[in-house]
CSV table of N, CA and C and ligand atoms in Angstrom, one decimal:
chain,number,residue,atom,x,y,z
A,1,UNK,N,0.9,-1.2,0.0
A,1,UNK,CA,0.0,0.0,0.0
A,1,UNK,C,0.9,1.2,0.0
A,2,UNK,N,0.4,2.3,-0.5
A,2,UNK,CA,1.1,3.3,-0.7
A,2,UNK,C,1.6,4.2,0.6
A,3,UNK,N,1.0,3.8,1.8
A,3,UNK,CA,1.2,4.5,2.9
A,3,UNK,C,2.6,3.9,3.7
A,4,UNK,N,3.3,2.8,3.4
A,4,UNK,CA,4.1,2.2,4.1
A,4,UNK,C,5.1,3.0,4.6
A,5,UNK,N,5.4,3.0,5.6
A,5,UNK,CA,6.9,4.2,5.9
A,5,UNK,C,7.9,3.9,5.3
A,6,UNK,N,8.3,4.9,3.8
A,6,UNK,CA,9.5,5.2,3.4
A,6,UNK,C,10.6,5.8,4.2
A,7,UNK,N,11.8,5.8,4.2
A,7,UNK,CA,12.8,6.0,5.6
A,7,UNK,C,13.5,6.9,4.5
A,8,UNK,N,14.2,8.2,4.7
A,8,UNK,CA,14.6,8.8,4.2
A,8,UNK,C,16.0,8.3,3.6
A,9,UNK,N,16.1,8.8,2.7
A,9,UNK,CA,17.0,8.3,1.4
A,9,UNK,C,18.0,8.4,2.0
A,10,UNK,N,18.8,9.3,3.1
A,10,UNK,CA,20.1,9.1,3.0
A,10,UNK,C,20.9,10.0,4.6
A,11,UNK,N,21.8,10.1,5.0
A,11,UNK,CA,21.8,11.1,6.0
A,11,UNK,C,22.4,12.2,5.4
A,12,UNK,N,22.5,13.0,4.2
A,12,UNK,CA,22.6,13.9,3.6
A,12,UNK,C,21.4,15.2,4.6
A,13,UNK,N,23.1,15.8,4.8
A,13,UNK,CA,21.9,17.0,5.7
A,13,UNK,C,21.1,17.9,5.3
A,14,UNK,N,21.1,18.0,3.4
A,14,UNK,CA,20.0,18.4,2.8
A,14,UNK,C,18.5,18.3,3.7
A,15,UNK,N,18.5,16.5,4.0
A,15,UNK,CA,16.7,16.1,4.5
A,15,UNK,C,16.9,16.8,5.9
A,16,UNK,N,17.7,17.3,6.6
A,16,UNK,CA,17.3,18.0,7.5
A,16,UNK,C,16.5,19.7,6.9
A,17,UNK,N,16.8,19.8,6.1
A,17,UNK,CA,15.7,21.0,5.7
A,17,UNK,C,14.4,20.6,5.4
A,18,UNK,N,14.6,19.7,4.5
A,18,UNK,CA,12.9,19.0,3.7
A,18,UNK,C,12.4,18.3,5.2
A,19,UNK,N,12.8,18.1,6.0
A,19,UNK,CA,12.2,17.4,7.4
A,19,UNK,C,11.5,18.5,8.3
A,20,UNK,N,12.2,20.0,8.2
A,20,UNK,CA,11.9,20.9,8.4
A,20,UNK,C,11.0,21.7,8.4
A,21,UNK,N,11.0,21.8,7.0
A,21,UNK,CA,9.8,22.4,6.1
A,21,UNK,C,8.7,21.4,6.4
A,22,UNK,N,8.4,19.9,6.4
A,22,UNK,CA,7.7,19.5,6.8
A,22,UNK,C,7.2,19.2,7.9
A,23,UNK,N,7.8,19.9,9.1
A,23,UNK,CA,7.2,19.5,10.4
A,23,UNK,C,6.6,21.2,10.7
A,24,UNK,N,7.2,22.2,10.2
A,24,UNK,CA,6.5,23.7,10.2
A,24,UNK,C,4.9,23.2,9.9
A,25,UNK,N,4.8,22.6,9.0
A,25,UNK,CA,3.4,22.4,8.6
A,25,UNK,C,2.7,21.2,9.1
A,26,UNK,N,3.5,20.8,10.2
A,26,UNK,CA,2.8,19.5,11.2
A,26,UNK,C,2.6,18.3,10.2
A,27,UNK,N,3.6,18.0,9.2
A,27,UNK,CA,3.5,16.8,8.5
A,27,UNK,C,2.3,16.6,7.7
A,28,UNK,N,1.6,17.4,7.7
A,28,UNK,CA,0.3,17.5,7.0
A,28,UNK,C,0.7,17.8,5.4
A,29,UNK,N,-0.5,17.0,4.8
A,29,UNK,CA,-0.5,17.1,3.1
A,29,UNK,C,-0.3,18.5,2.4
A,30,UNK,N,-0.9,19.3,3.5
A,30,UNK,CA,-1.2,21.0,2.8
A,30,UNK,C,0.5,21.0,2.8
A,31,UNK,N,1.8,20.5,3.0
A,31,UNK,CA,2.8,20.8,3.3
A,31,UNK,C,3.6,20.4,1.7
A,32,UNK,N,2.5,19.9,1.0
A,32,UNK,CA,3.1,19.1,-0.1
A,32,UNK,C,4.0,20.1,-1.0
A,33,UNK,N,3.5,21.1,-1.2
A,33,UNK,CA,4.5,22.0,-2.2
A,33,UNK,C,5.4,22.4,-1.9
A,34,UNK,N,5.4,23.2,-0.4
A,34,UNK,CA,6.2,23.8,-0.1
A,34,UNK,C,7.6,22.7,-0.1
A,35,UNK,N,7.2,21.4,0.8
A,35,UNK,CA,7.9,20.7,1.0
A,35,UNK,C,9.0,20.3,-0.5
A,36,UNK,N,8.0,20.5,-1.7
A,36,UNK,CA,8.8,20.2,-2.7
A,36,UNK,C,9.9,20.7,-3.5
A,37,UNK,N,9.5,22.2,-2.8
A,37,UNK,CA,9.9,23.4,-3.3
A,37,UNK,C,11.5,23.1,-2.5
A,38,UNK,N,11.5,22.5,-1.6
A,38,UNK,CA,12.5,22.5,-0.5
A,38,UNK,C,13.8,21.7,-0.9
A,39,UNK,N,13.1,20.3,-1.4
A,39,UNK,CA,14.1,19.3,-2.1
A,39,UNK,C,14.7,19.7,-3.3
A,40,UNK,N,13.9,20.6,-4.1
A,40,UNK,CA,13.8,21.0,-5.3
A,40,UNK,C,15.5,21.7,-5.5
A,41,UNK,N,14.7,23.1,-3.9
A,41,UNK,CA,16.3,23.4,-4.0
A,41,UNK,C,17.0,23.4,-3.4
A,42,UNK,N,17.2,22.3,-2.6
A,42,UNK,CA,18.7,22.1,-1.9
A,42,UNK,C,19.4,20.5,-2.3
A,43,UNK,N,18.3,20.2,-3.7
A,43,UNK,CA,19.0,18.8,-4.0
A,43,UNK,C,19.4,19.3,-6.1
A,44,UNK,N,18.3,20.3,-6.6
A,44,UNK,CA,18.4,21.4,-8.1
A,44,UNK,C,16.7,20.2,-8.4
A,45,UNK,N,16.8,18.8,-8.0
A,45,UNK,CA,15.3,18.3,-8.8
A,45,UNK,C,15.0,17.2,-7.8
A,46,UNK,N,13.9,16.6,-8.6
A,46,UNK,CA,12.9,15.4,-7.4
A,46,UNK,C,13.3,14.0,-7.9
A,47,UNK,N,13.9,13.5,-7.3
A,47,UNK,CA,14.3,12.3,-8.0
A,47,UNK,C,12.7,11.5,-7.0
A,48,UNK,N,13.0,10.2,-7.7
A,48,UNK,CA,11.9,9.2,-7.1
A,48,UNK,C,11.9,9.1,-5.7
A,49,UNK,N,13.2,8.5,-5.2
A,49,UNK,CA,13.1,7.7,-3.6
A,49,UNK,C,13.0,9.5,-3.5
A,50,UNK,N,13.6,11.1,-3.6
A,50,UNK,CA,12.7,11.8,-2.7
A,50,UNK,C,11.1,12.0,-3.0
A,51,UNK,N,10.9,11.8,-4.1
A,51,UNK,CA,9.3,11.8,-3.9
A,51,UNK,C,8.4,10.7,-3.1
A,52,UNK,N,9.1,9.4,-3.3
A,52,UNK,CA,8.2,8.5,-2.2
A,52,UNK,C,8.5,9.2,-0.6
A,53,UNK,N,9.7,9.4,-0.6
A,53,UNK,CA,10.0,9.7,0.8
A,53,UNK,C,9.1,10.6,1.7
A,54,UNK,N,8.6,11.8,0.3
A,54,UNK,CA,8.2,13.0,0.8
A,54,UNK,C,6.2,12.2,1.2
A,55,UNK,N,6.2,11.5,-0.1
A,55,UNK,CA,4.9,11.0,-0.2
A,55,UNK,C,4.6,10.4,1.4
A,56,UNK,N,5.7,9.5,1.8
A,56,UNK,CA,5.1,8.6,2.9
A,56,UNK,C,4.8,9.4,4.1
A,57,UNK,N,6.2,10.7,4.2
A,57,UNK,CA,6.3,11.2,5.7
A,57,UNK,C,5.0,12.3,5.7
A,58,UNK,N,4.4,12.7,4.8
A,58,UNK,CA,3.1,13.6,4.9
A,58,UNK,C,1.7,12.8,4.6
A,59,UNK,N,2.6,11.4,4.2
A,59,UNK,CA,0.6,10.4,3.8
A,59,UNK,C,0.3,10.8,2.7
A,60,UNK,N,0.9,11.0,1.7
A,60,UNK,CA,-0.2,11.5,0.3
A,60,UNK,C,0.3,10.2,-0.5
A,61,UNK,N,-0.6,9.9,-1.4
A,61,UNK,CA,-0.1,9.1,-2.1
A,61,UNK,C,0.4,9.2,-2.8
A,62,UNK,N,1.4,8.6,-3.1
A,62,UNK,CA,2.8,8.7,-4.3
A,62,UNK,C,2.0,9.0,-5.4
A,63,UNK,N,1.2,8.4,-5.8
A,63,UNK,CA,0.7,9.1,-7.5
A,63,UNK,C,0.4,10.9,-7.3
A,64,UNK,N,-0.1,11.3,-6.0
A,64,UNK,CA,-0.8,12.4,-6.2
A,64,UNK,C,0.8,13.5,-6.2
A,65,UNK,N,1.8,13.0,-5.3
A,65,UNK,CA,2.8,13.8,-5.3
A,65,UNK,C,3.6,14.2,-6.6
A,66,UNK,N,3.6,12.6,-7.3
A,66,UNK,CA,3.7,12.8,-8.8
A,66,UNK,C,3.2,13.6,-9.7
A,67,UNK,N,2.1,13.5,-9.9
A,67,UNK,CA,1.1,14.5,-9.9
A,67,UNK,C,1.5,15.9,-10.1
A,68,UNK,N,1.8,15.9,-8.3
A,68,UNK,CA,2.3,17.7,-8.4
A,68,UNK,C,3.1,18.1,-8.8
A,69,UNK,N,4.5,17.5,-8.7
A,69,UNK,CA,5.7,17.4,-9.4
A,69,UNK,C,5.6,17.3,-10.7
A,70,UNK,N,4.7,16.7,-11.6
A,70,UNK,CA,5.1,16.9,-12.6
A,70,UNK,C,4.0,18.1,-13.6
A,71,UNK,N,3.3,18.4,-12.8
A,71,UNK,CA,2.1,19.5,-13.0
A,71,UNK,C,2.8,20.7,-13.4
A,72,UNK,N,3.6,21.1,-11.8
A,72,UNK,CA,3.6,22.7,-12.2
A,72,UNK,C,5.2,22.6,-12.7
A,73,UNK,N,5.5,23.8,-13.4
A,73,UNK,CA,6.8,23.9,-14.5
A,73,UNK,C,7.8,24.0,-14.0
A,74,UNK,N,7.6,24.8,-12.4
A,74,UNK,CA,9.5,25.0,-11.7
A,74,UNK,C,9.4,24.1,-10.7
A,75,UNK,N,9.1,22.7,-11.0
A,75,UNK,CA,9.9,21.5,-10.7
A,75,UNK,C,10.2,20.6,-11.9
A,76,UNK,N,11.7,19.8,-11.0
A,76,UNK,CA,12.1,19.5,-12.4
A,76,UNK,C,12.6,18.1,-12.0
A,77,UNK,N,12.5,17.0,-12.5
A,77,UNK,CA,12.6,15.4,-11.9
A,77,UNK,C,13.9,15.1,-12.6
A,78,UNK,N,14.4,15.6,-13.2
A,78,UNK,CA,15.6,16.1,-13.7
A,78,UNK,C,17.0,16.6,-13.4
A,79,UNK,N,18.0,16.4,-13.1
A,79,UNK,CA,18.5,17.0,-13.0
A,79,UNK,C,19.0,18.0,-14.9
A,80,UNK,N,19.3,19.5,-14.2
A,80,UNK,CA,19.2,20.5,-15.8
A,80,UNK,C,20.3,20.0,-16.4
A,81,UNK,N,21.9,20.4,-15.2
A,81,UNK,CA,23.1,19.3,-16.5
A,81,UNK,C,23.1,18.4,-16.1
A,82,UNK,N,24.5,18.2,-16.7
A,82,UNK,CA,24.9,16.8,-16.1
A,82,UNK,C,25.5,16.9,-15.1
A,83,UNK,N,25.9,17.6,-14.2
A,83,UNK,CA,26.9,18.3,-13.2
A,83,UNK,C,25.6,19.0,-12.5
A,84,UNK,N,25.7,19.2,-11.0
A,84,UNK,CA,25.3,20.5,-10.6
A,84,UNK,C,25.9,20.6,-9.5
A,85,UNK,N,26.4,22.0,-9.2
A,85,UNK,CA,26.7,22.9,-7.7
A,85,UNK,C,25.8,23.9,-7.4
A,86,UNK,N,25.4,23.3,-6.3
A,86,UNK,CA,24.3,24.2,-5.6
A,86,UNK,C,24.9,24.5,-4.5
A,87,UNK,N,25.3,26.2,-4.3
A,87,UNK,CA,25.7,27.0,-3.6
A,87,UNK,C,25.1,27.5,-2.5
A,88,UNK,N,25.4,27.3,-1.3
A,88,UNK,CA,24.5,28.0,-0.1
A,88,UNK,C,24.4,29.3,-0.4
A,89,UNK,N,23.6,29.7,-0.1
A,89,UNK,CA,23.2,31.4,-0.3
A,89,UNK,C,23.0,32.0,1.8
A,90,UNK,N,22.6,31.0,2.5
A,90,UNK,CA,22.3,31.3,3.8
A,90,UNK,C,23.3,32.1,3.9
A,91,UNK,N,23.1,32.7,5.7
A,91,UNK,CA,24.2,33.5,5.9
A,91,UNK,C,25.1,33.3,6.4
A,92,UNK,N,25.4,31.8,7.0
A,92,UNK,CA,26.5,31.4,7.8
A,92,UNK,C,27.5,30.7,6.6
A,93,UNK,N,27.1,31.1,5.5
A,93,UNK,CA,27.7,30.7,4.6
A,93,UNK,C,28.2,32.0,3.4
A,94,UNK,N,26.9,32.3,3.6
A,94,UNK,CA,27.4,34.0,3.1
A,94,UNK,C,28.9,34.7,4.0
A,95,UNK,N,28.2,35.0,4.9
A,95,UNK,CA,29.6,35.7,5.7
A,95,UNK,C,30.8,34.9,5.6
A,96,UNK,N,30.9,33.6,5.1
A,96,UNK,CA,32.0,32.8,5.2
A,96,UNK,C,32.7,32.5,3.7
A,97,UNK,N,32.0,33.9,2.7
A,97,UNK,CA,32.8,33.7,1.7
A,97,UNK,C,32.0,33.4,0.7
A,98,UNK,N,30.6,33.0,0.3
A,98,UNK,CA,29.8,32.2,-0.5
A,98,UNK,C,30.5,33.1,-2.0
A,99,UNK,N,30.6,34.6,-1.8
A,99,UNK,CA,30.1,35.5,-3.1
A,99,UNK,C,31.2,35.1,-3.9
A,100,UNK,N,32.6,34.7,-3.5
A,100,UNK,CA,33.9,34.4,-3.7
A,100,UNK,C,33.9,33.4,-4.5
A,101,UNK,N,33.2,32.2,-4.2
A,101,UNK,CA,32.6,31.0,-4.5
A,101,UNK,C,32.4,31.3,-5.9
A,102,UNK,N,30.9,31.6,-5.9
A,102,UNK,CA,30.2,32.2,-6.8
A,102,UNK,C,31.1,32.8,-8.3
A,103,UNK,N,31.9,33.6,-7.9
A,103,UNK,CA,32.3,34.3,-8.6
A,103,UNK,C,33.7,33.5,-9.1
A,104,UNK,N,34.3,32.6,-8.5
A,104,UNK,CA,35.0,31.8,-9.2
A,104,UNK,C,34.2,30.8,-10.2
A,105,UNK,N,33.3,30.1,-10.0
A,105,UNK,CA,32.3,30.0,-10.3
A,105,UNK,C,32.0,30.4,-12.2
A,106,UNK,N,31.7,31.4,-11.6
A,106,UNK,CA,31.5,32.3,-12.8
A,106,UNK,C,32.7,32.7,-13.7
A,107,UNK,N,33.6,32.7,-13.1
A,107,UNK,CA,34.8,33.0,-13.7
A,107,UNK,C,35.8,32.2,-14.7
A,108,UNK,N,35.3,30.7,-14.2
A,108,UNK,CA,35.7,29.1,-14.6
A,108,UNK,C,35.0,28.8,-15.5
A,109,UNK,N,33.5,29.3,-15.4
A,109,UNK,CA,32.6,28.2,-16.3
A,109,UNK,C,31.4,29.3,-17.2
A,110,UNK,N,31.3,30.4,-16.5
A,110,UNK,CA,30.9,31.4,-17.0
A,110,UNK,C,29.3,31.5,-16.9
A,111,UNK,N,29.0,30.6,-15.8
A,111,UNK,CA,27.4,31.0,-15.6
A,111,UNK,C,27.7,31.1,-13.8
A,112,UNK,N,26.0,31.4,-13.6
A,112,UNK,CA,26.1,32.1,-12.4
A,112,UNK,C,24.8,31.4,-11.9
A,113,UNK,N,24.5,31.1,-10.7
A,113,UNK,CA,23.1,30.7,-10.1
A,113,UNK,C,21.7,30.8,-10.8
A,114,UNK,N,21.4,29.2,-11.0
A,114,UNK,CA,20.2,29.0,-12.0
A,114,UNK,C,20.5,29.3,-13.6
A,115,UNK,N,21.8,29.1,-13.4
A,115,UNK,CA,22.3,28.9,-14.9
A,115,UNK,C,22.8,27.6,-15.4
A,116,UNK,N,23.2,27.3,-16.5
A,116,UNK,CA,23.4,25.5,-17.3
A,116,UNK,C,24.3,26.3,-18.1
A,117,UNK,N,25.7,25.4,-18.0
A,117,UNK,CA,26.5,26.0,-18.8
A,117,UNK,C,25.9,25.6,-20.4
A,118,UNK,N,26.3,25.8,-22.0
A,118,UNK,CA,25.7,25.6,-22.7
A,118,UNK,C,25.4,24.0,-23.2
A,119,UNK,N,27.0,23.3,-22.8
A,119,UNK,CA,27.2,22.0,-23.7
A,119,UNK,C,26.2,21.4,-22.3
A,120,UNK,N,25.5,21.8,-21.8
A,120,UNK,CA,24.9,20.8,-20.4
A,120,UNK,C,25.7,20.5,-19.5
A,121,UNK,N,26.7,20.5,-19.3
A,121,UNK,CA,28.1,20.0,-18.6
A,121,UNK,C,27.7,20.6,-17.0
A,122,UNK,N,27.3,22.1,-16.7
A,122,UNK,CA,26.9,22.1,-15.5
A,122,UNK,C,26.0,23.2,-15.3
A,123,UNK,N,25.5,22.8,-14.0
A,123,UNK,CA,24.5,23.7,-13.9
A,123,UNK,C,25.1,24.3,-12.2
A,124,UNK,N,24.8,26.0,-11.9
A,124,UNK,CA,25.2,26.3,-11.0
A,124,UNK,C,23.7,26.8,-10.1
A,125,UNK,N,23.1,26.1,-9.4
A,125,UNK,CA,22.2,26.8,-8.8
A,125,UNK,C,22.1,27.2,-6.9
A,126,UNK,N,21.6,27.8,-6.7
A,126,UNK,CA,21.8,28.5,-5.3
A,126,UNK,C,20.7,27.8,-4.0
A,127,UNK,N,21.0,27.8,-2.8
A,127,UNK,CA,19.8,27.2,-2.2
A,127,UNK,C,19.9,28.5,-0.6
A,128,UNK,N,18.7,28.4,-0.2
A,128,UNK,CA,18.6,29.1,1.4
A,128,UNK,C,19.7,28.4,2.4
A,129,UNK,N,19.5,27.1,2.6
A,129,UNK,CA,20.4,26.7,3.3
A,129,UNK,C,20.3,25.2,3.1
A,130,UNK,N,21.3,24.6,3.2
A,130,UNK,CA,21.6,23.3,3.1
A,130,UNK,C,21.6,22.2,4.1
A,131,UNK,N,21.4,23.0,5.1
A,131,UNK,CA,21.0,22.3,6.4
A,131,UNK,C,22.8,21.5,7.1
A,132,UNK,N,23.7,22.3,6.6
A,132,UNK,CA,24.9,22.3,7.4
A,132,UNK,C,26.0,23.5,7.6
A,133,UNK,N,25.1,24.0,8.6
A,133,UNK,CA,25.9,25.3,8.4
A,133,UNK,C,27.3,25.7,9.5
A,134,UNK,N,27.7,24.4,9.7
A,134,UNK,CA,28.3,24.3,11.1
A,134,UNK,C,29.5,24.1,10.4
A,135,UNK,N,29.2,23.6,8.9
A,135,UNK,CA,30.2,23.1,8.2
A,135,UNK,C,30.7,24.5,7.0
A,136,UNK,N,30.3,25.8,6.9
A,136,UNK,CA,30.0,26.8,6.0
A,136,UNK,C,31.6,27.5,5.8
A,137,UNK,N,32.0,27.9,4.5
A,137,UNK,CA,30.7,27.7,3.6
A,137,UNK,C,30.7,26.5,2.6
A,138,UNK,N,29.1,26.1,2.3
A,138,UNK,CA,29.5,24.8,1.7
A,138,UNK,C,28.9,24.8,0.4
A,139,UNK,N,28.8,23.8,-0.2
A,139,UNK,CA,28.0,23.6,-1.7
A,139,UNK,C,27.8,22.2,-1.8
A,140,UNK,N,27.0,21.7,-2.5
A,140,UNK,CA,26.5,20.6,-3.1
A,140,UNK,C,27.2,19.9,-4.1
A,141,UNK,N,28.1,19.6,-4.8
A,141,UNK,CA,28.2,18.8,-6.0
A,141,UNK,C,27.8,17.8,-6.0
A,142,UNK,N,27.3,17.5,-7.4
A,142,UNK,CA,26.6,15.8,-7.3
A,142,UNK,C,25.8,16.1,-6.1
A,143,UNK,N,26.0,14.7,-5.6
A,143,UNK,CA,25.4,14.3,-4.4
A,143,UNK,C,26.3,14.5,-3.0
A,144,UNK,N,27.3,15.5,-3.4
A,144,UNK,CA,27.7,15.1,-2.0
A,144,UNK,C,27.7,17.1,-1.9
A,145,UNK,N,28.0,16.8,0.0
A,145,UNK,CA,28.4,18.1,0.5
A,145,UNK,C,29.9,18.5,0.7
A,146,UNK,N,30.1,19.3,-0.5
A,146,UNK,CA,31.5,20.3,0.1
A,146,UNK,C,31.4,21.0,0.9
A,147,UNK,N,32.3,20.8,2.0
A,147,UNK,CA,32.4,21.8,3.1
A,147,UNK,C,33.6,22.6,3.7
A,148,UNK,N,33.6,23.6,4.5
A,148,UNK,CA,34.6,24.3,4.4
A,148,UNK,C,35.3,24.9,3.4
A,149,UNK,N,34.7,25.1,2.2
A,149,UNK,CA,35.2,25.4,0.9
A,149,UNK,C,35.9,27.0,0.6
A,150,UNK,N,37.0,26.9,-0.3
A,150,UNK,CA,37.0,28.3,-0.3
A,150,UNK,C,37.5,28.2,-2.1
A,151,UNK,N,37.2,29.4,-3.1
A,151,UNK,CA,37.0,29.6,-4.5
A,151,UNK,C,38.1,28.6,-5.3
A,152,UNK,N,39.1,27.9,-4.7
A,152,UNK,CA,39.7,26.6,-5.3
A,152,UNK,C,39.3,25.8,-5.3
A,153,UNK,N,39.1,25.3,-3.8
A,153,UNK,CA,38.6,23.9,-3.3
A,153,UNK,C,37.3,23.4,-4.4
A,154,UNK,N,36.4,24.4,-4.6
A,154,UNK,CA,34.9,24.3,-5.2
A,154,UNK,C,35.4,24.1,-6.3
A,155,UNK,N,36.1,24.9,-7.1
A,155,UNK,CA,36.5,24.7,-8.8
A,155,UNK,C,37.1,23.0,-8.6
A,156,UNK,N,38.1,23.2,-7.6
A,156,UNK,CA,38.6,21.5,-7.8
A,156,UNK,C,37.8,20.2,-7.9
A,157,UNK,N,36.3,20.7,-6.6
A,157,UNK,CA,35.5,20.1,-6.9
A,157,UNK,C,34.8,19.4,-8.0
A,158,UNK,N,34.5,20.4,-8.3
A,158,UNK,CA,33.3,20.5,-9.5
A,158,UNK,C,34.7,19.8,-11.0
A,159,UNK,N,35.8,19.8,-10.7
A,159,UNK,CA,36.4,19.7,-12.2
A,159,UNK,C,36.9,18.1,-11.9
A,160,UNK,N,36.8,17.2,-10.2
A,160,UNK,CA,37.0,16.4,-10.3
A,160,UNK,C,35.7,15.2,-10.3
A,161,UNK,N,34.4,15.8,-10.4
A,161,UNK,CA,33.2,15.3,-10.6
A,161,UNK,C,32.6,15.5,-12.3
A,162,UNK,N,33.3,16.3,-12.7
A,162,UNK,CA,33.2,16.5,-14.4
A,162,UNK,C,34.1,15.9,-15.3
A,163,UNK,N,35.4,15.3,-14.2
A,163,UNK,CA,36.3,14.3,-15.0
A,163,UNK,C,35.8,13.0,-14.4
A,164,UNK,N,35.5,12.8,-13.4
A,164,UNK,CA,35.2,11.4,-13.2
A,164,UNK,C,34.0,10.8,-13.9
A,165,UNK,N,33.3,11.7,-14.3
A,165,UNK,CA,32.1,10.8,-14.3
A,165,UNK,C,32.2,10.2,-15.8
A,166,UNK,N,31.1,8.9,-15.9
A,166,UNK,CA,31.0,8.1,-16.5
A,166,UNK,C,30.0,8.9,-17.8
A,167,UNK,N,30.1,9.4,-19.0
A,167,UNK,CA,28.8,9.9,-19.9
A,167,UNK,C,28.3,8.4,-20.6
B,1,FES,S1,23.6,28.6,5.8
B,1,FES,FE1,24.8,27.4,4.4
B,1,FES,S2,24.3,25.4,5.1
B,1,FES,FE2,23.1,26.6,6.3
C-alpha cells in the first residue's frame, strides 16, 4: 500500500531542511508544495526515492505527489546538467565567503546561479540553506556536501566530478 513508511533516502543534511519544512506544517498534506519546493532546492530536482520519501512522511499518495511534481513547471525530476553545484546562499555561509565561491564560479565556467552552462556539462544553482551550516561555507556537488570550501577547493570540486564521471 502506498502509505508504508518510506525512511529517508540518506543522512545527507540536505533532508534536514525538507524534514523541516515539513514539520512547520505539522506533516500535514497541505505541506506538499512547499515541501517540494524544499528538495527542489537544496538537491536542483525530485528524483523518485525523494518523492516516495516525501509521499510517505506527509501520507499523500505517491501518485498524487507525482502529480504535483510533474504538474507545475519549476519542478524538475531532472536534473538540468549533467553536473550540478548548488551554492548555499544562507548566511553562515554567506559571511564565510559564498560570493567568492560564486564568482569563481563564474569566472571558470561562465554561468552564475540558475544557470546551465551551454554544452549541459553544469548547472550552478543557489539554495537558502543546506542544512549544514556548522560546516560553512559549503556547496552541493553531485550528491555530496563540500564543506569548508573556499574559490579553489569548489572549482577543484566540481572539475573532479566532471572528470570522473562516466557519460
Ligand atoms: S547557511 Fe549554508 S548550510 Fe546553512
Amino acid at each position: 500500500m502506498e502509505f508504508g513508511k518510506v525512511g529517508q533516502p540518506s543522512q545527507d543534511p540536505r533532508w534536514r531542511m525538507v524534514n523541516a519544512t515539513m514539520r512547520q506544517h505539522g506533516n500535514r498534506s497541505q505541506a506538499l508544495i512547499e515541501t517540494l519546493h524544499t528538495v527542489q532546492e537544496t538537491f536542483g530536482y525530485l528524483d523518485e526515492d525523494a518523492l516516495r520519501y516525501v509521499a510517505s512522511s506527509l501520507r499523500v499518495p505517491f501518485s498524487r505527489v507525482f502529480g504535483v511534481a510533474t504538474f507545475y513547471h519549476f519542478f524538475s525530476l531532472k536534473p538540468q546538467g549533467r553536473h550540478a553545484c548548488i551554492v548555499c546562499l544562507g548566511t553562515a555561509c554567506y559571511i564565510k565567503g559564498v560570493p567568492k565561491i560564486i564568482a569563481a564560479l563564474k569566472e571558470r565556467y561562465g554561468v552564475g546561479p540558475g544557470e546551465t552552462t551551454p554544452d549541459g556539462e553544469l548547472s550552478v544553482l543557489s539554495a537558502r540553506c543546506l542544512g549544514a551550516c556548522g560546516l560553512a561555507p559549503v556547496a552541493a556537488v553531485d550528491s555530496e556536501i563540500a564543506a569548508k570550501l573556499t574559490p579553489e577547493a569548489a572549482i577543484q570540486r566540481v572539475e573532479e566530478v566532471m572528470s570522473n564521471a562516466v557519460h
